[in-house]
PDB file of C-alpha atoms and ligand atoms in Angstrom:
ATOM      1  CA  MET A 156       0.000   0.000   0.000  1.00 94.00           C
ATOM      2  CA  ILE A 157       1.218   3.464  -0.912  1.00 96.00           C
ATOM      3  CA  GLY A 158       0.505   6.456   1.306  1.00 98.00           C
ATOM      4  CA  VAL A 159       0.037   9.903  -0.181  1.00 98.00           C
ATOM      5  CA  PHE A 160      -0.111  12.979   1.999  1.00 98.00           C
ATOM      6  CA  ASP A 161      -1.099  16.589   1.447  1.00 97.00           C
ATOM      7  CA  SER A 162      -2.195  19.471   3.646  1.00 96.00           C
ATOM      8  CA  GLY A 163      -5.511  19.426   1.764  1.00 95.00           C
ATOM      9  CA  LEU A 164      -6.982  18.468  -1.575  1.00 94.00           C
ATOM     10  CA  GLY A 165      -4.114  19.543  -3.846  1.00 92.00           C
ATOM     11  CA  GLY A 166      -2.351  16.193  -3.492  1.00 95.00           C
ATOM     12  CA  LEU A 167      -5.346  14.566  -5.159  1.00 95.00           C
ATOM     13  CA  THR A 168      -3.950  15.910  -8.440  1.00 92.00           C
ATOM     14  CA  VAL A 169      -0.935  13.651  -7.896  1.00 94.00           C
ATOM     15  CA  LEU A 170      -2.913  10.769  -6.380  1.00 96.00           C
ATOM     16  CA  ARG A 171      -5.327  10.667  -9.299  1.00 94.00           C
ATOM     17  CA  GLU A 172      -2.484  10.259 -11.771  1.00 93.00           C
ATOM     18  CA  LEU A 173      -0.864   7.568  -9.613  1.00 94.00           C
ATOM     19  CA  THR A 174      -4.062   5.526  -9.294  1.00 94.00           C
ATOM     20  CA  GLN A 175      -4.361   5.532 -13.075  1.00 93.00           C
ATOM     21  CA  ARG A 176      -0.799   4.249 -13.468  1.00 91.00           C
ATOM     22  CA  PHE A 177      -0.976   1.641 -10.682  1.00 91.00           C
ATOM     23  CA  ARG A 178      -4.469   0.244 -11.001  1.00 91.00           C
ATOM     24  CA  HIS A 179      -3.701  -2.791  -8.841  1.00 90.00           C
ATOM     25  CA  ALA A 180      -1.966  -0.960  -6.013  1.00 93.00           C
ATOM     26  CA  ASP A 181      -3.738   0.049  -2.815  1.00 96.00           C
ATOM     27  CA  PHE A 182      -3.514   3.727  -1.901  1.00 97.00           C
ATOM     28  CA  VAL A 183      -4.294   5.618   1.268  1.00 98.00           C
ATOM     29  CA  TYR A 184      -4.513   9.392   1.016  1.00 98.00           C
ATOM     30  CA  LEU A 185      -4.387  11.579   4.093  1.00 98.00           C
ATOM     31  CA  ALA A 186      -5.273  15.280   3.944  1.00 98.00           C
ATOM     32  CA  ASP A 187      -4.523  17.431   6.959  1.00 98.00           C
ATOM     33  CA  HIS A 188      -7.559  19.703   6.749  1.00 96.00           C
ATOM     34  CA  ALA A 189      -7.281  20.431  10.459  1.00 97.00           C
ATOM     35  CA  HIS A 190      -4.219  22.531   9.604  1.00 97.00           C
ATOM     36  CA  VAL A 191      -4.577  23.518   5.924  1.00 95.00           C
ATOM     37  CA  PRO A 192      -3.148  25.718   4.453  1.00 93.00           C
ATOM     38  CA  TYR A 193       0.456  24.977   5.395  1.00 96.00           C
ATOM     39  CA  GLY A 194       1.997  27.542   3.064  1.00 94.00           C
ATOM     40  CA  ASN A 195       2.358  30.468   5.478  1.00 93.00           C
ATOM     41  CA  ARG A 196       3.040  28.438   8.658  1.00 96.00           C
ATOM     42  CA  PRO A 197       6.338  28.291  10.592  1.00 97.00           C
ATOM     43  CA  SER A 198       8.663  25.504   9.441  1.00 97.00           C
ATOM     44  CA  ASP A 199       8.641  23.574  12.739  1.00 97.00           C
ATOM     45  CA  GLU A 200       4.869  23.296  12.628  1.00 98.00           C
ATOM     46  CA  ILE A 201       4.966  21.978   9.078  1.00 98.00           C
ATOM     47  CA  VAL A 202       7.561  19.376  10.076  1.00 98.00           C
ATOM     48  CA  ASP A 203       5.489  18.245  13.080  1.00 98.00           C
ATOM     49  CA  PHE A 204       2.209  18.018  11.165  1.00 98.00           C
ATOM     50  CA  THR A 205       3.847  16.203   8.266  1.00 98.00           C
ATOM     51  CA  ARG A 206       5.577  13.705  10.553  1.00 98.00           C
ATOM     52  CA  ASP A 207       2.310  12.969  12.387  1.00 98.00           C
ATOM     53  CA  CYS A 208       0.554  12.297   9.086  1.00 98.00           C
ATOM     54  CA  VAL A 209       3.344  10.064   7.767  1.00 98.00           C
ATOM     55  CA  GLU A 210       3.253   8.096  11.033  1.00 98.00           C
ATOM     56  CA  ASP A 211      -0.485   7.691  10.589  1.00 98.00           C
ATOM     57  CA  LEU A 212       0.006   6.400   7.023  1.00 98.00           C
ATOM     58  CA  PHE A 213       2.676   3.932   8.189  1.00 98.00           C
ATOM     59  CA  ASN A 214       0.456   2.753  11.054  1.00 98.00           C
ATOM     60  CA  ARG A 215      -2.255   2.000   8.506  1.00 97.00           C
ATOM     61  CA  GLY A 216       0.085  -0.282   6.557  1.00 95.00           C
ATOM     62  CA  ALA A 217       1.728   1.989   3.970  1.00 96.00           C
ATOM     63  CA  ARG A 218       5.451   1.327   3.657  1.00 95.00           C
ATOM     64  CA  LEU A 219       6.098   4.135   1.248  1.00 97.00           C
ATOM     65  CA  ALA A 220       4.737   7.629   1.870  1.00 98.00           C
ATOM     66  CA  LEU A 221       4.763  10.268  -0.841  1.00 98.00           C
ATOM     67  CA  LEU A 222       4.515  13.862   0.310  1.00 98.00           C
ATOM     68  CA  GLY A 223       2.159  15.057  -2.433  1.00 97.00           C
ATOM     69  CA  CYS A 224       2.743  18.597  -1.252  1.00 97.00           C
ATOM     70  CA  ASN A 225       5.509  20.986  -2.269  1.00 97.00           C
ATOM     71  CA  THR A 226       5.422  22.862   1.009  1.00 97.00           C
ATOM     72  CA  ALA A 227       5.814  19.713   3.114  1.00 98.00           C
ATOM     73  CA  THR A 228       8.485  18.406   0.741  1.00 98.00           C
ATOM     74  CA  ALA A 229      10.390  21.702   0.763  1.00 97.00           C
ATOM     75  CA  VAL A 230      10.285  22.148   4.527  1.00 97.00           C
ATOM     76  CA  ALA A 231      10.007  18.674   6.063  1.00 98.00           C
ATOM     77  CA  LEU A 232      11.316  15.987   3.702  1.00 98.00           C
ATOM     78  CA  ARG A 233      15.015  16.207   4.538  1.00 97.00           C
ATOM     79  CA  ARG A 234      14.366  16.230   8.281  1.00 97.00           C
ATOM     80  CA  LEU A 235      12.057  13.243   8.021  1.00 98.00           C
ATOM     81  CA  GLN A 236      14.438  11.280   5.795  1.00 98.00           C
ATOM     82  CA  GLN A 237      17.657  12.138   7.612  1.00 97.00           C
ATOM     83  CA  GLN A 238      16.604  12.437  11.257  1.00 98.00           C
ATOM     84  CA  TRP A 239      13.177  11.051  12.055  1.00 98.00           C
ATOM     85  CA  LEU A 240      12.949   7.931   9.870  1.00 98.00           C
ATOM     86  CA  PRO A 241      16.403   6.467  10.687  1.00 98.00           C
ATOM     87  CA  ALA A 242      15.618   6.749  14.427  1.00 98.00           C
ATOM     88  CA  SER A 243      12.113   5.323  14.091  1.00 98.00           C
ATOM     89  CA  LYS A 244      10.824   1.752  14.262  1.00 98.00           C
ATOM     90  CA  TRP A 245      10.305   1.927  10.496  1.00 97.00           C
ATOM     91  CA  ALA A 246      14.011   2.445   9.706  1.00 97.00           C
ATOM     92  CA  GLY A 247      15.159   0.198   6.874  1.00 95.00           C
ATOM     93  CA  THR A 248      11.699  -0.997   5.870  1.00 95.00           C
ATOM     94  CA  HIS A 249       9.797   2.204   5.064  1.00 97.00           C
ATOM     95  CA  ASN A 250      10.561   5.332   3.097  1.00 97.00           C
ATOM     96  CA  VAL A 251       9.309   8.872   2.559  1.00 98.00           C
ATOM     97  CA  LEU A 252       9.573  10.585  -0.833  1.00 97.00           C
ATOM     98  CA  GLY A 253       8.785  14.084  -2.011  1.00 97.00           C
ATOM     99  CA  ILE A 254       7.772  15.779  -5.220  1.00 97.00           C
ATOM    100  CA  VAL A 255      10.339  18.534  -5.681  1.00 96.00           C
ATOM    101  CA  ALA A 256      13.205  16.398  -7.035  1.00 93.00           C
ATOM    102  CA  PRO A 257      11.108  14.683  -9.741  1.00 93.00           C
ATOM    103  CA  THR A 258       9.752  18.060 -10.790  1.00 95.00           C
ATOM    104  CA  VAL A 259      13.228  19.546 -11.031  1.00 93.00           C
ATOM    105  CA  GLU A 260      14.415  16.498 -12.921  1.00 89.00           C
ATOM    106  CA  ALA A 261      11.732  17.085 -15.532  1.00 88.00           C
ATOM    107  CA  ALA A 262      12.281  20.850 -15.637  1.00 89.00           C
ATOM    108  CA  THR A 263      16.014  20.443 -16.226  1.00 86.00           C
ATOM    109  CA  GLN A 264      15.953  17.115 -18.087  1.00 80.00           C
ATOM    110  CA  THR A 265      18.582  15.899 -15.640  1.00 77.00           C
ATOM    111  CA  PRO A 266      18.294  12.824 -13.402  1.00 66.00           C
ATOM    112  CA  TRP A 267      17.369  13.458  -9.787  1.00 53.00           C
ATOM    113  CA  ALA A 268      20.280  11.453  -8.387  1.00 53.00           C
ATOM    114  CA  VAL A 269      22.709  14.018  -9.814  1.00 50.00           C
ATOM    115  CA  THR A 270      24.699  15.869  -7.164  1.00 52.00           C
ATOM    116  CA  SER A 271      27.133  17.855  -9.302  1.00 51.00           C
ATOM    117  CA  PRO A 272      26.543  20.077 -12.348  1.00 50.00           C
ATOM    118  CA  GLN A 273      26.068  18.265 -15.623  1.00 48.00           C
ATOM    119  CA  TYR A 274      27.644  19.469 -18.891  1.00 46.00           C
ATOM    120  CA  PRO A 275      26.793  19.956 -21.654  1.00 43.00           C
ATOM    121  CA  GLN A 276      23.335  20.993 -20.625  1.00 56.00           C
ATOM    122  CA  LYS A 277      20.708  21.559 -23.217  1.00 57.00           C
ATOM    123  CA  TYR A 278      18.576  23.763 -20.992  1.00 61.00           C
ATOM    124  CA  ASN A 279      21.353  25.407 -19.003  1.00 69.00           C
ATOM    125  CA  THR A 280      20.714  28.992 -20.032  1.00 75.00           C
ATOM    126  CA  ASP A 281      16.924  28.935 -19.860  1.00 88.00           C
ATOM    127  CA  THR A 282      14.704  30.841 -17.468  1.00 94.00           C
ATOM    128  CA  ILE A 283      12.409  28.818 -15.234  1.00 95.00           C
ATOM    129  CA  ALA A 284       9.595  30.380 -13.229  1.00 97.00           C
ATOM    130  CA  VAL A 285       8.526  28.748  -9.975  1.00 98.00           C
ATOM    131  CA  PHE A 286       5.181  29.595  -8.400  1.00 98.00           C
ATOM    132  CA  GLY A 287       4.688  28.368  -4.845  1.00 97.00           C
ATOM    133  CA  THR A 288       3.522  29.025  -1.321  1.00 96.00           C
ATOM    134  CA  THR A 289       5.471  31.374   0.940  1.00 97.00           C
ATOM    135  CA  ARG A 290       7.236  28.515   2.687  1.00 97.00           C
ATOM    136  CA  THR A 291       8.133  26.640  -0.514  1.00 97.00           C
ATOM    137  CA  VAL A 292       9.627  29.759  -2.066  1.00 98.00           C
ATOM    138  CA  THR A 293      11.492  30.921   1.054  1.00 97.00           C
ATOM    139  CA  SER A 294      12.915  27.421   1.603  1.00 97.00           C
ATOM    140  CA  GLY A 295      14.921  27.968  -1.600  1.00 97.00           C
ATOM    141  CA  VAL A 296      14.634  24.291  -2.413  1.00 97.00           C
ATOM    142  CA  TYR A 297      13.707  24.761  -6.077  1.00 97.00           C
ATOM    143  CA  PRO A 298      16.643  27.069  -6.952  1.00 97.00           C
ATOM    144  CA  GLU A 299      18.992  24.836  -4.970  1.00 95.00           C
ATOM    145  CA  GLU A 300      17.901  21.641  -6.729  1.00 93.00           C
ATOM    146  CA  ILE A 301      17.760  23.286 -10.164  1.00 92.00           C
ATOM    147  CA  HIS A 302      21.214  24.841  -9.821  1.00 90.00           C
ATOM    148  CA  LYS A 303      22.723  21.533  -8.717  1.00 87.00           C
ATOM    149  CA  ARG A 304      21.803  20.256 -12.143  1.00 84.00           C
ATOM    150  CA  CYS A 305      21.921  23.391 -14.316  1.00 85.00           C
ATOM    151  CA  PRO A 306      24.019  26.098 -12.637  1.00 85.00           C
ATOM    152  CA  LYS A 307      23.345  28.772 -15.241  1.00 86.00           C
ATOM    153  CA  VAL A 308      19.570  28.568 -15.372  1.00 91.00           C
ATOM    154  CA  THR A 309      17.857  31.790 -14.360  1.00 94.00           C
ATOM    155  CA  ILE A 310      15.133  31.161 -11.807  1.00 96.00           C
ATOM    156  CA  VAL A 311      12.361  33.560 -10.929  1.00 98.00           C
ATOM    157  CA  GLN A 312      10.353  32.550  -7.905  1.00 98.00           C
ATOM    158  CA  GLN A 313       6.931  33.974  -7.193  1.00 98.00           C
ATOM    159  CA  ILE A 314       5.057  33.578  -3.924  1.00 98.00           C
ATOM    160  CA  CYS A 315       1.305  33.093  -4.351  1.00 98.00           C
ATOM    161  CA  SER A 316       0.495  33.199  -0.672  1.00 96.00           C
ATOM    162  CA  GLU A 317      -3.300  33.198  -0.843  1.00 96.00           C
ATOM    163  CA  LEU A 318      -3.920  30.915  -3.801  1.00 96.00           C
ATOM    164  CA  ALA A 319      -3.838  27.436  -2.201  1.00 92.00           C
ATOM    165  CA  GLY A 320      -6.203  28.531   0.572  1.00 92.00           C
ATOM    166  CA  ALA A 321      -8.505  30.196  -1.957  1.00 94.00           C
ATOM    167  CA  ILE A 322      -8.654  27.009  -4.054  1.00 92.00           C
ATOM    168  CA  GLU A 323      -9.205  24.896  -0.942  1.00 88.00           C
ATOM    169  CA  ASN A 324     -12.039  27.187   0.131  1.00 88.00           C
ATOM    170  CA  LYS A 325     -13.646  27.107  -3.324  1.00 87.00           C
ATOM    171  CA  LEU A 326     -13.529  30.861  -3.891  1.00 94.00           C
ATOM    172  CA  PRO A 327     -15.283  31.979  -7.099  1.00 96.00           C
ATOM    173  CA  GLU A 328     -13.331  31.586 -10.341  1.00 96.00           C
ATOM    174  CA  THR A 329     -13.083  35.389 -10.773  1.00 98.00           C
ATOM    175  CA  GLU A 330     -11.318  35.725  -7.418  1.00 98.00           C
ATOM    176  CA  LEU A 331      -9.000  32.817  -8.197  1.00 98.00           C
ATOM    177  CA  GLU A 332      -8.201  34.380 -11.561  1.00 98.00           C
ATOM    178  CA  ALA A 333      -7.378  37.716  -9.920  1.00 98.00           C
ATOM    179  CA  LEU A 334      -4.852  35.946  -7.658  1.00 98.00           C
ATOM    180  CA  VAL A 335      -3.315  34.055 -10.588  1.00 98.00           C
ATOM    181  CA  GLU A 336      -3.151  37.210 -12.712  1.00 98.00           C
ATOM    182  CA  GLU A 337      -1.463  39.085  -9.886  1.00 98.00           C
ATOM    183  CA  GLY A 338       1.097  36.273  -9.431  1.00 98.00           C
ATOM    184  CA  CYS A 339       1.879  36.051 -13.156  1.00 98.00           C
ATOM    185  CA  ALA A 340       2.251  39.837 -13.464  1.00 98.00           C
ATOM    186  CA  ALA A 341       4.592  39.954 -10.458  1.00 98.00           C
ATOM    187  CA  MET A 342       6.663  37.116 -11.907  1.00 98.00           C
ATOM    188  CA  LEU A 343       6.893  38.882 -15.297  1.00 97.00           C
ATOM    189  CA  ALA A 344       7.913  42.110 -13.574  1.00 97.00           C
ATOM    190  CA  GLN A 345      10.902  40.186 -12.210  1.00 97.00           C
ATOM    191  CA  THR A 346      11.938  39.131 -15.728  1.00 95.00           C
ATOM    192  CA  GLN A 347      11.266  42.600 -17.246  1.00 93.00           C
ATOM    193  CA  ASN A 348       8.510  40.882 -19.227  1.00 89.00           C
ATOM    194  CA  MET A 349      10.833  38.317 -20.800  1.00 92.00           C
ATOM    195  CA  PRO A 350       8.737  35.151 -20.975  1.00 94.00           C
ATOM    196  CA  PRO A 351      10.274  32.271 -19.013  1.00 96.00           C
ATOM    197  CA  HIS A 352      10.881  29.065 -20.972  1.00 93.00           C
ATOM    198  CA  ARG A 353       9.099  26.902 -18.425  1.00 94.00           C
ATOM    199  CA  ALA A 354       6.859  27.473 -15.426  1.00 97.00           C
ATOM    200  CA  ILE A 355       6.694  25.090 -12.491  1.00 97.00           C
ATOM    201  CA  LEU A 356       3.373  25.283 -10.665  1.00 97.00           C
ATOM    202  CA  GLY A 357       5.164  24.369  -7.437  1.00 96.00           C
ATOM    203  CA  CYS A 358       2.102  23.785  -5.305  1.00 96.00           C
ATOM    204  CA  THR A 359      -0.102  20.759  -5.809  1.00 94.00           C
ATOM    205  CA  HIS A 360      -3.194  22.939  -5.575  1.00 92.00           C
ATOM    206  CA  PHE A 361      -2.192  25.047  -8.564  1.00 95.00           C
ATOM    207  CA  PRO A 362      -2.895  22.455 -11.321  1.00 93.00           C
ATOM    208  CA  LEU A 363      -6.541  22.927 -10.349  1.00 92.00           C
ATOM    209  CA  VAL A 364      -6.276  26.436 -11.830  1.00 95.00           C
ATOM    210  CA  GLU A 365      -3.754  25.611 -14.561  1.00 96.00           C
ATOM    211  CA  HIS A 366      -6.192  27.016 -17.169  1.00 97.00           C
ATOM    212  CA  LEU A 367      -5.949  30.394 -15.398  1.00 98.00           C
ATOM    213  CA  PHE A 368      -2.150  30.289 -15.372  1.00 98.00           C
ATOM    214  CA  ARG A 369      -2.287  29.411 -19.088  1.00 98.00           C
ATOM    215  CA  ARG A 370      -4.415  32.495 -19.675  1.00 98.00           C
ATOM    216  CA  HIS A 371      -2.018  34.852 -17.872  1.00 98.00           C
ATOM    217  CA  LEU A 372       1.366  33.397 -18.821  1.00 98.00           C
ATOM    218  CA  PRO A 373       2.949  34.212 -22.183  1.00 97.00           C
ATOM    219  CA  PRO A 374       2.077  31.610 -24.851  1.00 96.00           C
ATOM    220  CA  PHE A 375       5.800  30.817 -25.199  1.00 93.00           C
ATOM    221  CA  THR A 376       6.040  29.583 -21.593  1.00 96.00           C
ATOM    222  CA  ARG A 377       5.523  25.847 -21.178  1.00 94.00           C
ATOM    223  CA  ILE A 378       3.731  24.853 -17.992  1.00 96.00           C
ATOM    224  CA  LEU A 379       5.144  21.731 -16.431  1.00 93.00           C
ATOM    225  CA  SER A 380       2.499  19.269 -15.267  1.00 87.00           C
ATOM    226  CA  GLN A 381       3.635  18.195 -11.825  1.00 93.00           C
ATOM    227  CA  PRO A 382       1.180  15.271 -11.436  1.00 92.00           C
ATOM    228  CA  ASP A 383       2.487  13.746 -14.675  1.00 91.00           C
ATOM    229  CA  VAL A 384       6.171  14.154 -13.959  1.00 92.00           C
ATOM    230  CA  VAL A 385       5.818  12.959 -10.364  1.00 93.00           C
ATOM    231  CA  ALA A 386       3.921   9.880 -11.556  1.00 93.00           C
ATOM    232  CA  ASP A 387       6.643   9.157 -14.153  1.00 91.00           C
ATOM    233  CA  SER A 388       9.332   9.351 -11.547  1.00 91.00           C
ATOM    234  CA  PHE A 389       7.368   7.371  -8.962  1.00 92.00           C
ATOM    235  CA  GLU A 390       6.719   4.645 -11.534  1.00 90.00           C
ATOM    236  CA  ASP A 391      10.427   4.414 -12.222  1.00 88.00           C
ATOM    237  CA  TYR A 392      11.130   4.229  -8.470  1.00 91.00           C
ATOM    238  CA  LEU A 393       8.563   1.493  -7.839  1.00 90.00           C
ATOM    239  CA  VAL A 394       9.644  -0.631 -10.789  1.00 87.00           C
ATOM    240  CA  ARG A 395      13.071  -0.779  -9.177  1.00 89.00           C
ATOM    241  CA  ARG A 396      11.668  -1.355  -5.668  1.00 91.00           C
ATOM    242  CA  PRO A 397       8.592  -3.563  -6.088  1.00 88.00           C
ATOM    243  CA  HIS A 398       8.841  -4.765  -2.455  1.00 89.00           C
ATOM    244  CA  TYR A 399       6.976  -1.616  -1.386  1.00 90.00           C
ATOM    245  CA  LEU A 400       3.828  -3.153  -2.879  1.00 86.00           C
ATOM    246  CA  ALA A 401       2.340  -6.303  -1.340  1.00 82.00           C
ATOM    247  CA  GLY A 402       1.414  -9.212  -3.652  1.00 75.00           C
ATOM    248  CA  ASN A 403      -2.268  -9.125  -2.715  1.00 80.00           C
ATOM    249  CA  GLU A 404      -3.154  -5.514  -3.458  1.00 86.00           C
ATOM    250  CA  GLY A 405      -6.451  -4.934  -5.208  1.00 90.00           C
ATOM    251  CA  GLY A 406      -6.640  -1.308  -6.314  1.00 93.00           C
ATOM    252  CA  ARG A 407      -8.325  -0.119  -3.118  1.00 95.00           C
ATOM    253  CA  LEU A 408      -8.399   3.601  -2.401  1.00 97.00           C
ATOM    254  CA  THR A 409      -8.880   4.964   1.108  1.00 98.00           C
ATOM    255  CA  LEU A 410      -9.367   8.716   1.486  1.00 98.00           C
ATOM    256  CA  LEU A 411      -8.871  10.268   4.890  1.00 98.00           C
ATOM    257  CA  THR A 412      -8.943  13.743   6.351  1.00 98.00           C
ATOM    258  CA  THR A 413      -8.214  15.265   9.721  1.00 98.00           C
ATOM    259  CA  GLY A 414     -11.059  17.712   8.969  1.00 97.00           C
ATOM    260  CA  ASP A 415     -14.783  17.435   8.321  1.00 97.00           C
ATOM    261  CA  ALA A 416     -15.323  14.392   6.084  1.00 98.00           C
ATOM    262  CA  ALA A 417     -18.629  15.499   4.534  1.00 97.00           C
ATOM    263  CA  ASP A 418     -17.354  18.969   3.698  1.00 95.00           C
ATOM    264  CA  VAL A 419     -14.065  17.640   2.292  1.00 96.00           C
ATOM    265  CA  SER A 420     -15.861  14.986   0.209  1.00 96.00           C
ATOM    266  CA  ALA A 421     -18.093  17.650  -1.338  1.00 93.00           C
ATOM    267  CA  LYS A 422     -15.123  19.892  -2.179  1.00 92.00           C
ATOM    268  CA  ALA A 423     -13.130  16.981  -3.628  1.00 93.00           C
ATOM    269  CA  ARG A 424     -15.930  16.123  -6.064  1.00 88.00           C
ATOM    270  CA  VAL A 425     -15.630  19.576  -7.630  1.00 76.00           C
ATOM    271  CA  PHE A 426     -12.490  18.532  -9.467  1.00 74.00           C
ATOM    272  CA  TRP A 427     -12.655  14.717  -9.232  1.00 88.00           C
ATOM    273  CA  PRO A 428     -16.360  14.081  -9.852  1.00 87.00           C
ATOM    274  CA  ASP A 429     -16.481  10.348  -9.070  1.00 91.00           C
ATOM    275  CA  VAL A 430     -13.991  10.363  -6.212  1.00 92.00           C
ATOM    276  CA  ALA A 431     -14.906   8.145  -3.239  1.00 95.00           C
ATOM    277  CA  PRO A 432     -16.012   9.830   0.002  1.00 96.00           C
ATOM    278  CA  PHE A 433     -13.471  10.822   2.647  1.00 98.00           C
ATOM    279  CA  ALA A 434     -13.539   9.447   6.195  1.00 98.00           C
ATOM    280  CA  LYS A 435     -12.322  11.316   9.268  1.00 98.00           C
ATOM    281  CA  VAL A 436      -9.216   9.944  10.990  1.00 96.00           C
TER     282      VAL A 436
HETATM  283  N1  DGL B 425      -0.589  21.742  -1.690  1.00 55.58           N
HETATM  284  C1  DGL B 425       0.510  22.206  -0.997  1.00 55.58           C
HETATM  285  C2  DGL B 425       1.720  22.486  -1.829  1.00 55.58           C
HETATM  286  O1  DGL B 425       1.938  21.753  -2.776  1.00 55.58           O
HETATM  287  C3  DGL B 425       0.330  23.149   0.142  1.00 55.58           C
HETATM  288  C4  DGL B 425      -0.700  24.199   0.067  1.00 55.58           C
HETATM  289  C5  DGL B 425      -0.883  24.788   1.446  1.00 55.58           C
HETATM  290  O2  DGL B 425      -1.329  24.027   2.321  1.00 55.58           O
HETATM  291  O3  DGL B 425      -0.556  25.950   1.640  1.00 55.58           O
HETATM  292  O4  DGL B 425       2.484  23.379  -1.562  1.00 55.58           O
END
């Protein structure tokens, strides 16, 4: 069984893609609606909430947990992988993965295991825009990971501090569009209106308004689809480590929230019409 975690519903964009790729695998998704949004919270809180949710997923039988959340990946992944997991009872048998490295791999066309700059680099002189929550952007994880692979890439980061919460709270499309327009304009002001080559929607909630980003980004700018690239990378990982899946899995999907199950189920159906109902943990 695979565990997928997000602060709210954004991770469903990744989960949905994964369930289509791994039809026979069991998935458990946990959304921390008691604390969503994470994006403007202090780092220590994000680490604590994320760890609690990963523990919950492991206790339910998942041996691999994917943080389907850029903010949790940016702020908590290293601490969980390097400090918490090795000292836990799950050391050696379980693992936690994030979604930043696969995204950077796709954005730079450079494998995620790379630790030193790669030459020659086809995309080395491009400009990449990264849209994210406050905490994802201030963590600096995207520039760090991109520059490890392509040191000369120009990166423009843009905080969209209200957007994930607005999507989660189902604000009207006009209000969501105003936030997206504002974010795109601020990003373009940073590049003096030079269109970036690629844009990373570095928050799992943002694919839900990708059509609005498309409307307000220059036509030249390619938007990277994070659910797709994460699923590609995860598939590659699982093919090489099939022991994370049990032999008797049957394509079961369990959806859990720390918030109000009825409310969350209704919101989830807005963008995944036939999604199963959530249960409260
Ligand atoms: N969906 C999350 C992300 O990818 C976090 C949004 C939030 O809770 O602020 O960053």
